[in-house]
Amino acid sequence: MTGISRRDFAIGAASAVAVSTFFIGRARAAEFTYKYANNLPASHPMNIRAMEAAERIKAETNGRFELQVFPSNQLGSDTDMLGQVRSGAIDFFTMSGLILSTLVPAASINGIGFAFKDYDTVWRAMDGKLGAHVRGEIAKSRQIFAFEKVWDNGFRQITTSTKPIQGPADLVGLRIRVPVSPLWTSMFKSFGSAVASINFAETYSALQTKLVDAQENPLAVISTAKLFEVQNFCSMTNHMWDGFWFLGNRQNFEALPADIRAIVEKNINAAGMAERADVAALNGSIQQELLAKGMKFNAVDTAAFRDKLKSAGFYAEWKGKYGAEAWAILEDAVGSLG
Ligand code: X2X
């Protein structure tokens, strides 16, 4: 203790008290508390990475900005949450471009059946011209905007409680749940299925009560939402690639100081990139886990499905809807869709 006077010690103790009060004050009330909601379980990489981003944003803004994460449809169905992010009742929301197309028709274009052959093609398109085209259309809504990096949902596979889907004929009359989106309905109607548009929030119970016999989703969703509990077969159709746009309410976001906006933007886009890698890794490993839970898997010849869509006029119809210019951007990325 020699060398430290009584007076120095007293000052040190006083400032220690002041410092801890300061931190308690910050922890209690951030200057800005924003809400981010989504439809997936907390265990899905989308929520794990979003919660990690929330921690980073809080640290980098010295506690000024708090991002509250509401997984699992806690704030409502996709349809409800889209309304909330438009009005500003919630600040951020991740939504499939296909469902967003109920507001921004161009946003479903990446979901065209069998357009993407692999992830390299997906990211080149979505980080390139096709993604820029969709974000531009979203921005025209004025109420909402999309962050630059689209998050991965994945290539979608068909599950059923009744039989494996081996060829397009197995889809005829199949009572299948699809998300609420004209493109999804159109595609499965082209296959002759009995299509039911149901929000994800009600999907598990629709399968459990046998309102429908089938649904389609990427493996990471089939696993984290425990759809394997109410489905027996998983047919690896890879029939479309689906991603989540990280949407923001424009007015609420622009109300933030520029330095905070920049920190939020940087961390959300980085979290999206990390989530892409997580989902890719999961899709590689999850089949084993689902097999162990009793799901039966089969591969399909996708050419037969694609031919069926072609002869039903599906591609021609949607080319007409998106317009020649947007269709050219898609084909530039994925090759001719015929
Ligand atoms: O609703 C679905 O099936 C889901 C979870 O994949 C989407 O959000 C599109």
Short mmCIF file of N, CA, C and O in Angstrom, two decimals, residues 80-187:
data_model
loop_
_atom_site.label_atom_id
_atom_site.label_comp_id
_atom_site.label_asym_id
_atom_site.label_seq_id
_atom_site.Cartn_x
_atom_site.Cartn_y
_atom_site.Cartn_z
N ASP A 80 -49.13 -11.10 -41.60
CA ASP A 80 -49.22 -10.06 -40.56
C ASP A 80 -47.93 -9.24 -40.50
O ASP A 80 -47.97 -8.01 -40.44
N MET A 81 -46.80 -9.93 -40.47
CA MET A 81 -45.52 -9.22 -40.30
C MET A 81 -45.20 -8.31 -41.49
O MET A 81 -44.62 -7.25 -41.31
N LEU A 82 -45.62 -8.74 -42.69
CA LEU A 82 -45.41 -7.86 -43.85
C LEU A 82 -46.18 -6.56 -43.65
O LEU A 82 -45.66 -5.46 -43.92
N GLY A 83 -47.41 -6.67 -43.15
CA GLY A 83 -48.19 -5.47 -42.86
C GLY A 83 -47.51 -4.61 -41.80
O GLY A 83 -47.44 -3.38 -41.92
N GLN A 84 -46.95 -5.25 -40.78
CA GLN A 84 -46.30 -4.52 -39.68
C GLN A 84 -45.02 -3.81 -40.12
O GLN A 84 -44.74 -2.70 -39.68
N VAL A 85 -44.25 -4.45 -40.98
CA VAL A 85 -43.01 -3.77 -41.41
C VAL A 85 -43.34 -2.63 -42.37
O VAL A 85 -42.64 -1.61 -42.42
N ARG A 86 -44.43 -2.75 -43.11
CA ARG A 86 -44.85 -1.65 -43.98
C ARG A 86 -45.31 -0.45 -43.16
O ARG A 86 -45.00 0.70 -43.50
N SER A 87 -46.05 -0.72 -42.08
CA SER A 87 -46.58 0.39 -41.28
C SER A 87 -45.53 0.95 -40.32
O SER A 87 -45.69 2.05 -39.81
N GLY A 88 -44.47 0.16 -40.05
CA GLY A 88 -43.46 0.61 -39.09
C GLY A 88 -43.68 0.08 -37.69
O GLY A 88 -42.95 0.41 -36.76
N ALA A 89 -44.70 -0.79 -37.51
CA ALA A 89 -44.93 -1.39 -36.19
C ALA A 89 -43.77 -2.31 -35.81
O ALA A 89 -43.43 -2.46 -34.65
N ILE A 90 -43.17 -2.98 -36.82
CA ILE A 90 -41.88 -3.63 -36.60
C ILE A 90 -40.88 -2.98 -37.56
O ILE A 90 -41.27 -2.38 -38.57
N ASP A 91 -39.61 -3.06 -37.21
CA ASP A 91 -38.59 -2.32 -37.97
C ASP A 91 -37.92 -3.17 -39.04
O ASP A 91 -37.57 -2.67 -40.10
N PHE A 92 -37.74 -4.47 -38.72
CA PHE A 92 -37.06 -5.38 -39.65
C PHE A 92 -37.81 -6.70 -39.71
O PHE A 92 -38.41 -7.13 -38.73
N PHE A 93 -37.70 -7.34 -40.86
CA PHE A 93 -38.44 -8.58 -41.09
C PHE A 93 -37.75 -9.33 -42.22
O PHE A 93 -37.44 -8.73 -43.24
N THR A 94 -37.51 -10.62 -42.03
CA THR A 94 -36.97 -11.40 -43.16
C THR A 94 -38.10 -12.18 -43.81
O THR A 94 -38.84 -12.88 -43.14
N MET A 95 -38.19 -12.03 -45.12
CA MET A 95 -39.28 -12.68 -45.84
C MET A 95 -38.79 -13.25 -47.16
O MET A 95 -37.98 -12.64 -47.86
N SER A 96 -39.32 -14.44 -47.50
CA SER A 96 -39.05 -15.04 -48.79
C SER A 96 -39.49 -14.08 -49.90
O SER A 96 -40.60 -13.53 -49.82
N GLY A 97 -38.66 -13.93 -50.91
CA GLY A 97 -39.04 -13.09 -52.04
C GLY A 97 -40.33 -13.55 -52.69
O GLY A 97 -41.09 -12.75 -53.24
N LEU A 98 -40.57 -14.86 -52.62
CA LEU A 98 -41.78 -15.38 -53.26
C LEU A 98 -43.05 -14.89 -52.56
O LEU A 98 -44.06 -14.63 -53.20
N ILE A 99 -42.98 -14.78 -51.23
CA ILE A 99 -44.16 -14.30 -50.49
C ILE A 99 -44.25 -12.78 -50.62
O ILE A 99 -45.32 -12.21 -50.78
N LEU A 100 -43.08 -12.15 -50.59
CA LEU A 100 -43.03 -10.69 -50.76
C LEU A 100 -43.66 -10.27 -52.09
O LEU A 100 -44.12 -9.13 -52.25
N SER A 101 -43.72 -11.19 -53.04
CA SER A 101 -44.27 -10.86 -54.36
C SER A 101 -45.75 -10.48 -54.28
O SER A 101 -46.29 -9.93 -55.23
N THR A 102 -46.41 -10.78 -53.16
CA THR A 102 -47.79 -10.33 -53.02
C THR A 102 -47.84 -8.80 -52.96
O THR A 102 -48.84 -8.18 -53.23
N LEU A 103 -46.71 -8.19 -52.58
CA LEU A 103 -46.58 -6.73 -52.57
C LEU A 103 -45.72 -6.22 -53.73
O LEU A 103 -46.03 -5.21 -54.35
N VAL A 104 -44.61 -6.94 -53.98
CA VAL A 104 -43.66 -6.55 -55.03
C VAL A 104 -43.55 -7.72 -56.02
O VAL A 104 -42.76 -8.64 -55.81
N PRO A 105 -44.37 -7.71 -57.08
CA PRO A 105 -44.46 -8.88 -57.97
C PRO A 105 -43.11 -9.40 -58.47
O PRO A 105 -42.91 -10.61 -58.58
N ALA A 106 -42.16 -8.51 -58.73
CA ALA A 106 -40.86 -8.93 -59.28
C ALA A 106 -40.07 -9.82 -58.32
O ALA A 106 -39.16 -10.54 -58.74
N ALA A 107 -40.40 -9.76 -57.03
CA ALA A 107 -39.55 -10.40 -56.01
C ALA A 107 -39.59 -11.92 -56.02
O ALA A 107 -38.77 -12.57 -55.36
N SER A 108 -40.52 -12.53 -56.77
CA SER A 108 -40.57 -14.00 -56.75
C SER A 108 -39.69 -14.63 -57.83
O SER A 108 -39.57 -15.85 -57.89
N ILE A 109 -39.04 -13.81 -58.64
CA ILE A 109 -38.39 -14.34 -59.85
C ILE A 109 -37.35 -15.43 -59.60
O ILE A 109 -37.22 -16.37 -60.38
N ASN A 110 -36.65 -15.38 -58.47
CA ASN A 110 -35.65 -16.42 -58.19
C ASN A 110 -36.28 -17.79 -57.91
O ASN A 110 -35.59 -18.80 -57.86
N GLY A 111 -37.61 -17.80 -57.70
CA GLY A 111 -38.28 -19.06 -57.37
C GLY A 111 -38.80 -19.83 -58.57
O GLY A 111 -39.40 -20.90 -58.40
N ILE A 112 -38.55 -19.32 -59.76
CA ILE A 112 -38.98 -20.04 -60.97
C ILE A 112 -38.45 -21.48 -60.93
O ILE A 112 -37.27 -21.70 -60.65
N GLY A 113 -39.34 -22.42 -61.20
CA GLY A 113 -39.01 -23.83 -61.03
C GLY A 113 -37.75 -24.27 -61.77
O GLY A 113 -37.61 -24.01 -62.96
N PHE A 114 -36.85 -24.92 -61.04
CA PHE A 114 -35.64 -25.54 -61.60
C PHE A 114 -34.74 -24.55 -62.34
O PHE A 114 -33.99 -24.94 -63.23
N ALA A 115 -34.80 -23.27 -61.95
CA ALA A 115 -33.97 -22.28 -62.64
C ALA A 115 -32.49 -22.42 -62.23
O ALA A 115 -31.61 -22.36 -63.09
N PHE A 116 -32.23 -22.62 -60.93
CA PHE A 116 -30.83 -22.63 -60.46
C PHE A 116 -30.31 -24.05 -60.29
O PHE A 116 -30.97 -24.87 -59.67
N LYS A 117 -29.12 -24.29 -60.83
CA LYS A 117 -28.58 -25.65 -60.71
C LYS A 117 -27.72 -25.84 -59.47
O LYS A 117 -27.57 -26.95 -58.98
N ASP A 118 -27.16 -24.77 -58.94
CA ASP A 118 -26.32 -24.90 -57.74
C ASP A 118 -26.17 -23.54 -57.05
O ASP A 118 -26.60 -22.52 -57.57
N TYR A 119 -25.53 -23.58 -55.87
CA TYR A 119 -25.37 -22.35 -55.08
C TYR A 119 -24.48 -21.30 -55.75
O TYR A 119 -24.71 -20.11 -55.60
N ASP A 120 -23.46 -21.75 -56.48
CA ASP A 120 -22.60 -20.77 -57.16
C ASP A 120 -23.43 -19.88 -58.07
O ASP A 120 -23.26 -18.67 -58.11
N THR A 121 -24.33 -20.54 -58.80
CA THR A 121 -25.19 -19.79 -59.72
C THR A 121 -26.14 -18.87 -58.94
O THR A 121 -26.39 -17.73 -59.33
N VAL A 122 -26.64 -19.38 -57.81
CA VAL A 122 -27.54 -18.56 -56.98
C VAL A 122 -26.84 -17.28 -56.53
O VAL A 122 -27.35 -16.17 -56.73
N TRP A 123 -25.68 -17.43 -55.91
CA TRP A 123 -25.03 -16.23 -55.30
C TRP A 123 -24.53 -15.27 -56.37
O TRP A 123 -24.54 -14.07 -56.17
N ARG A 124 -24.09 -15.82 -57.50
CA ARG A 124 -23.66 -14.92 -58.58
C ARG A 124 -24.84 -14.06 -59.03
O ARG A 124 -24.71 -12.87 -59.26
N ALA A 125 -26.01 -14.68 -59.14
CA ALA A 125 -27.20 -13.93 -59.59
C ALA A 125 -27.70 -12.98 -58.50
O ALA A 125 -27.99 -11.81 -58.76
N MET A 126 -27.81 -13.49 -57.27
CA MET A 126 -28.46 -12.69 -56.22
C MET A 126 -27.53 -11.59 -55.69
O MET A 126 -28.01 -10.57 -55.18
N ASP A 127 -26.23 -11.80 -55.76
CA ASP A 127 -25.29 -10.72 -55.41
C ASP A 127 -24.97 -9.87 -56.63
O ASP A 127 -24.20 -8.92 -56.55
N GLY A 128 -25.54 -10.23 -57.76
CA GLY A 128 -25.30 -9.50 -59.00
C GLY A 128 -26.57 -8.82 -59.50
O GLY A 128 -27.34 -8.27 -58.71
N LYS A 129 -26.78 -8.94 -60.81
CA LYS A 129 -27.84 -8.15 -61.45
C LYS A 129 -29.26 -8.55 -61.03
O LYS A 129 -30.13 -7.70 -60.91
N LEU A 130 -29.48 -9.85 -60.85
CA LEU A 130 -30.84 -10.28 -60.51
C LEU A 130 -31.25 -9.74 -59.13
O LEU A 130 -32.34 -9.19 -58.96
N GLY A 131 -30.34 -9.87 -58.16
CA GLY A 131 -30.62 -9.34 -56.82
C GLY A 131 -30.81 -7.83 -56.85
O GLY A 131 -31.72 -7.30 -56.20
N ALA A 132 -29.98 -7.15 -57.62
CA ALA A 132 -30.09 -5.68 -57.70
C ALA A 132 -31.43 -5.28 -58.31
O ALA A 132 -32.07 -4.31 -57.87
N HIS A 133 -31.85 -6.05 -59.31
CA HIS A 133 -33.16 -5.78 -59.94
C HIS A 133 -34.28 -5.90 -58.90
O HIS A 133 -35.14 -5.01 -58.78
N VAL A 134 -34.25 -6.98 -58.12
CA VAL A 134 -35.32 -7.20 -57.13
C VAL A 134 -35.27 -6.12 -56.04
O VAL A 134 -36.29 -5.54 -55.67
N ARG A 135 -34.07 -5.82 -55.54
CA ARG A 135 -33.97 -4.78 -54.50
C ARG A 135 -34.48 -3.43 -55.01
O ARG A 135 -35.11 -2.67 -54.28
N GLY A 136 -34.21 -3.16 -56.28
CA GLY A 136 -34.70 -1.92 -56.88
C GLY A 136 -36.22 -1.86 -56.88
O GLY A 136 -36.83 -0.84 -56.57
N GLU A 137 -36.83 -3.00 -57.19
CA GLU A 137 -38.30 -3.06 -57.20
C GLU A 137 -38.86 -2.94 -55.78
O GLU A 137 -39.89 -2.31 -55.57
N ILE A 138 -38.18 -3.56 -54.81
CA ILE A 138 -38.63 -3.46 -53.41
C ILE A 138 -38.56 -1.99 -52.96
O ILE A 138 -39.49 -1.48 -52.33
N ALA A 139 -37.48 -1.32 -53.33
CA ALA A 139 -37.30 0.08 -52.91
C ALA A 139 -38.41 0.98 -53.46
O ALA A 139 -38.79 1.96 -52.83
N LYS A 140 -38.95 0.61 -54.63
CA LYS A 140 -40.02 1.42 -55.22
C LYS A 140 -41.27 1.45 -54.35
O LYS A 140 -42.12 2.31 -54.52
N SER A 141 -41.39 0.49 -53.45
CA SER A 141 -42.56 0.49 -52.56
C SER A 141 -42.53 1.70 -51.63
O SER A 141 -43.52 2.06 -51.05
N ARG A 142 -41.35 2.28 -51.45
CA ARG A 142 -41.09 3.43 -50.57
C ARG A 142 -41.24 3.10 -49.08
O ARG A 142 -40.54 3.66 -48.26
N GLN A 143 -42.14 2.18 -48.73
CA GLN A 143 -42.33 1.87 -47.31
C GLN A 143 -41.20 1.00 -46.79
O GLN A 143 -40.80 1.11 -45.64
N ILE A 144 -40.73 0.08 -47.63
CA ILE A 144 -39.71 -0.86 -47.18
C ILE A 144 -38.53 -0.88 -48.14
O ILE A 144 -38.64 -0.46 -49.30
N PHE A 145 -37.40 -1.39 -47.63
CA PHE A 145 -36.22 -1.58 -48.47
C PHE A 145 -35.59 -2.91 -48.06
O PHE A 145 -35.90 -3.44 -46.99
N ALA A 146 -34.70 -3.42 -48.90
CA ALA A 146 -34.00 -4.67 -48.58
C ALA A 146 -32.52 -4.38 -48.42
O ALA A 146 -31.94 -3.66 -49.21
N PHE A 147 -31.92 -4.97 -47.37
CA PHE A 147 -30.46 -4.90 -47.23
C PHE A 147 -29.82 -5.65 -48.39
O PHE A 147 -30.45 -6.49 -49.03
N GLU A 148 -28.56 -5.35 -48.63
CA GLU A 148 -27.91 -5.84 -49.85
C GLU A 148 -27.85 -7.37 -49.94
O GLU A 148 -28.10 -7.95 -50.99
N LYS A 149 -27.48 -8.02 -48.87
CA LYS A 149 -27.27 -9.47 -48.94
C LYS A 149 -28.54 -10.25 -48.62
O LYS A 149 -29.11 -10.11 -47.54
N VAL A 150 -28.97 -11.06 -49.58
CA VAL A 150 -30.12 -11.93 -49.33
C VAL A 150 -29.63 -13.11 -48.49
O VAL A 150 -28.51 -13.58 -48.65
N TRP A 151 -30.46 -13.55 -47.54
CA TRP A 151 -30.11 -14.68 -46.67
C TRP A 151 -30.63 -15.96 -47.32
O TRP A 151 -31.57 -15.93 -48.10
N ASP A 152 -30.02 -17.10 -46.95
CA ASP A 152 -30.40 -18.36 -47.58
C ASP A 152 -31.57 -19.03 -46.86
O ASP A 152 -31.55 -19.16 -45.64
N ASN A 153 -32.58 -19.44 -47.62
CA ASN A 153 -33.53 -20.41 -47.11
C ASN A 153 -33.06 -21.77 -47.62
O ASN A 153 -32.78 -22.66 -46.85
N GLY A 154 -32.90 -21.86 -48.94
CA GLY A 154 -32.28 -23.07 -49.49
C GLY A 154 -33.02 -23.61 -50.69
O GLY A 154 -34.02 -23.04 -51.14
N PHE A 155 -32.50 -24.73 -51.22
CA PHE A 155 -33.21 -25.44 -52.28
C PHE A 155 -34.31 -26.25 -51.61
O PHE A 155 -34.09 -26.92 -50.60
N ARG A 156 -35.50 -26.17 -52.20
CA ARG A 156 -36.66 -26.77 -51.54
C ARG A 156 -36.90 -28.22 -51.98
O ARG A 156 -36.69 -28.55 -53.15
N GLN A 157 -37.32 -29.04 -51.03
CA GLN A 157 -37.56 -30.47 -51.24
C GLN A 157 -39.00 -30.75 -50.81
O GLN A 157 -39.53 -30.07 -49.94
N ILE A 158 -39.60 -31.78 -51.41
CA ILE A 158 -41.00 -32.09 -51.10
C ILE A 158 -41.07 -33.22 -50.05
O ILE A 158 -40.44 -34.26 -50.22
N THR A 159 -41.83 -32.97 -48.99
CA THR A 159 -42.07 -34.04 -48.02
C THR A 159 -43.55 -34.42 -48.05
O THR A 159 -44.41 -33.59 -48.35
N THR A 160 -43.83 -35.69 -47.75
CA THR A 160 -45.22 -36.14 -47.68
C THR A 160 -45.38 -37.13 -46.52
O THR A 160 -44.41 -37.69 -46.02
N SER A 161 -46.64 -37.34 -46.15
CA SER A 161 -46.92 -38.36 -45.13
C SER A 161 -47.35 -39.66 -45.81
O SER A 161 -47.51 -40.67 -45.14
N THR A 162 -47.53 -39.61 -47.14
CA THR A 162 -48.19 -40.72 -47.82
C THR A 162 -47.31 -41.58 -48.73
O THR A 162 -47.38 -42.79 -48.72
N LYS A 163 -46.47 -40.93 -49.54
CA LYS A 163 -45.71 -41.66 -50.57
C LYS A 163 -44.55 -40.81 -51.04
O LYS A 163 -44.61 -39.58 -50.97
N PRO A 164 -43.50 -41.45 -51.54
CA PRO A 164 -42.42 -40.63 -52.11
C PRO A 164 -42.86 -40.02 -53.45
O PRO A 164 -43.69 -40.60 -54.16
N ILE A 165 -42.33 -38.86 -53.77
CA ILE A 165 -42.58 -38.23 -55.07
C ILE A 165 -41.41 -38.64 -55.97
O ILE A 165 -40.27 -38.20 -55.77
N GLN A 166 -41.71 -39.48 -56.93
CA GLN A 166 -40.63 -39.97 -57.80
C GLN A 166 -40.62 -39.30 -59.16
O GLN A 166 -39.57 -39.14 -59.77
N GLY A 167 -41.81 -38.93 -59.62
CA GLY A 167 -41.90 -38.24 -60.90
C GLY A 167 -43.06 -37.28 -60.84
O GLY A 167 -43.82 -37.27 -59.86
N PRO A 168 -43.23 -36.44 -61.87
CA PRO A 168 -44.30 -35.44 -61.86
C PRO A 168 -45.70 -36.06 -61.68
O PRO A 168 -46.57 -35.43 -61.09
N ALA A 169 -45.89 -37.30 -62.14
CA ALA A 169 -47.22 -37.94 -62.01
C ALA A 169 -47.62 -38.08 -60.54
O ALA A 169 -48.82 -38.05 -60.22
N ASP A 170 -46.62 -38.22 -59.63
CA ASP A 170 -46.94 -38.37 -58.21
C ASP A 170 -47.48 -37.08 -57.59
O ASP A 170 -48.00 -37.10 -56.47
N LEU A 171 -47.33 -35.97 -58.30
CA LEU A 171 -47.83 -34.69 -57.77
C LEU A 171 -49.29 -34.45 -58.12
O LEU A 171 -49.95 -33.60 -57.54
N VAL A 172 -49.80 -35.23 -59.08
CA VAL A 172 -51.19 -35.02 -59.51
C VAL A 172 -52.14 -35.34 -58.36
O VAL A 172 -52.08 -36.43 -57.78
N GLY A 173 -52.96 -34.37 -58.02
CA GLY A 173 -53.95 -34.57 -56.96
C GLY A 173 -53.37 -34.52 -55.54
O GLY A 173 -54.12 -34.64 -54.57
N LEU A 174 -52.06 -34.37 -55.42
CA LEU A 174 -51.43 -34.33 -54.08
C LEU A 174 -51.90 -33.10 -53.32
O LEU A 174 -51.85 -31.98 -53.83
N ARG A 175 -52.36 -33.32 -52.09
CA ARG A 175 -52.81 -32.19 -51.26
C ARG A 175 -51.58 -31.60 -50.59
O ARG A 175 -51.07 -32.12 -49.59
N ILE A 176 -51.09 -30.53 -51.16
CA ILE A 176 -49.81 -29.96 -50.71
C ILE A 176 -49.97 -28.53 -50.22
O ILE A 176 -50.67 -27.72 -50.84
N ARG A 177 -49.32 -28.26 -49.08
CA ARG A 177 -49.27 -26.89 -48.57
C ARG A 177 -48.15 -26.15 -49.28
O ARG A 177 -47.05 -26.67 -49.43
N VAL A 178 -48.46 -24.92 -49.74
CA VAL A 178 -47.40 -24.01 -50.21
C VAL A 178 -47.58 -22.68 -49.48
O VAL A 178 -48.67 -22.37 -49.01
N PRO A 179 -46.49 -21.88 -49.37
CA PRO A 179 -46.65 -20.55 -48.77
C PRO A 179 -47.58 -19.69 -49.63
O PRO A 179 -47.88 -20.03 -50.78
N VAL A 180 -48.02 -18.59 -49.06
CA VAL A 180 -48.99 -17.73 -49.74
C VAL A 180 -48.26 -16.90 -50.80
O VAL A 180 -47.57 -15.93 -50.48
N SER A 181 -48.37 -17.32 -52.05
CA SER A 181 -47.62 -16.69 -53.13
C SER A 181 -48.12 -17.19 -54.48
O SER A 181 -48.20 -18.41 -54.69
N PRO A 182 -48.47 -16.27 -55.38
CA PRO A 182 -49.00 -16.70 -56.69
C PRO A 182 -48.05 -17.63 -57.46
O PRO A 182 -48.51 -18.54 -58.14
N LEU A 183 -46.74 -17.44 -57.32
CA LEU A 183 -45.81 -18.29 -58.08
C LEU A 183 -45.88 -19.74 -57.59
O LEU A 183 -45.88 -20.68 -58.38
N TRP A 184 -45.93 -19.90 -56.28
CA TRP A 184 -46.00 -21.26 -55.72
C TRP A 184 -47.27 -21.96 -56.16
O TRP A 184 -47.27 -23.13 -56.53
N THR A 185 -48.40 -21.22 -56.08
CA THR A 185 -49.68 -21.80 -56.45
C THR A 185 -49.65 -22.20 -57.92
O THR A 185 -50.03 -23.32 -58.29
N SER A 186 -49.16 -21.30 -58.76
CA SER A 186 -49.11 -21.54 -60.20
C SER A 186 -48.26 -22.78 -60.52
O SER A 186 -48.64 -23.63 -61.32
N MET A 187 -47.11 -22.89 -59.85
CA MET A 187 -46.21 -23.99 -60.16
C MET A 187 -46.83 -25.34 -59.80
O MET A 187 -46.81 -26.28 -60.60
#
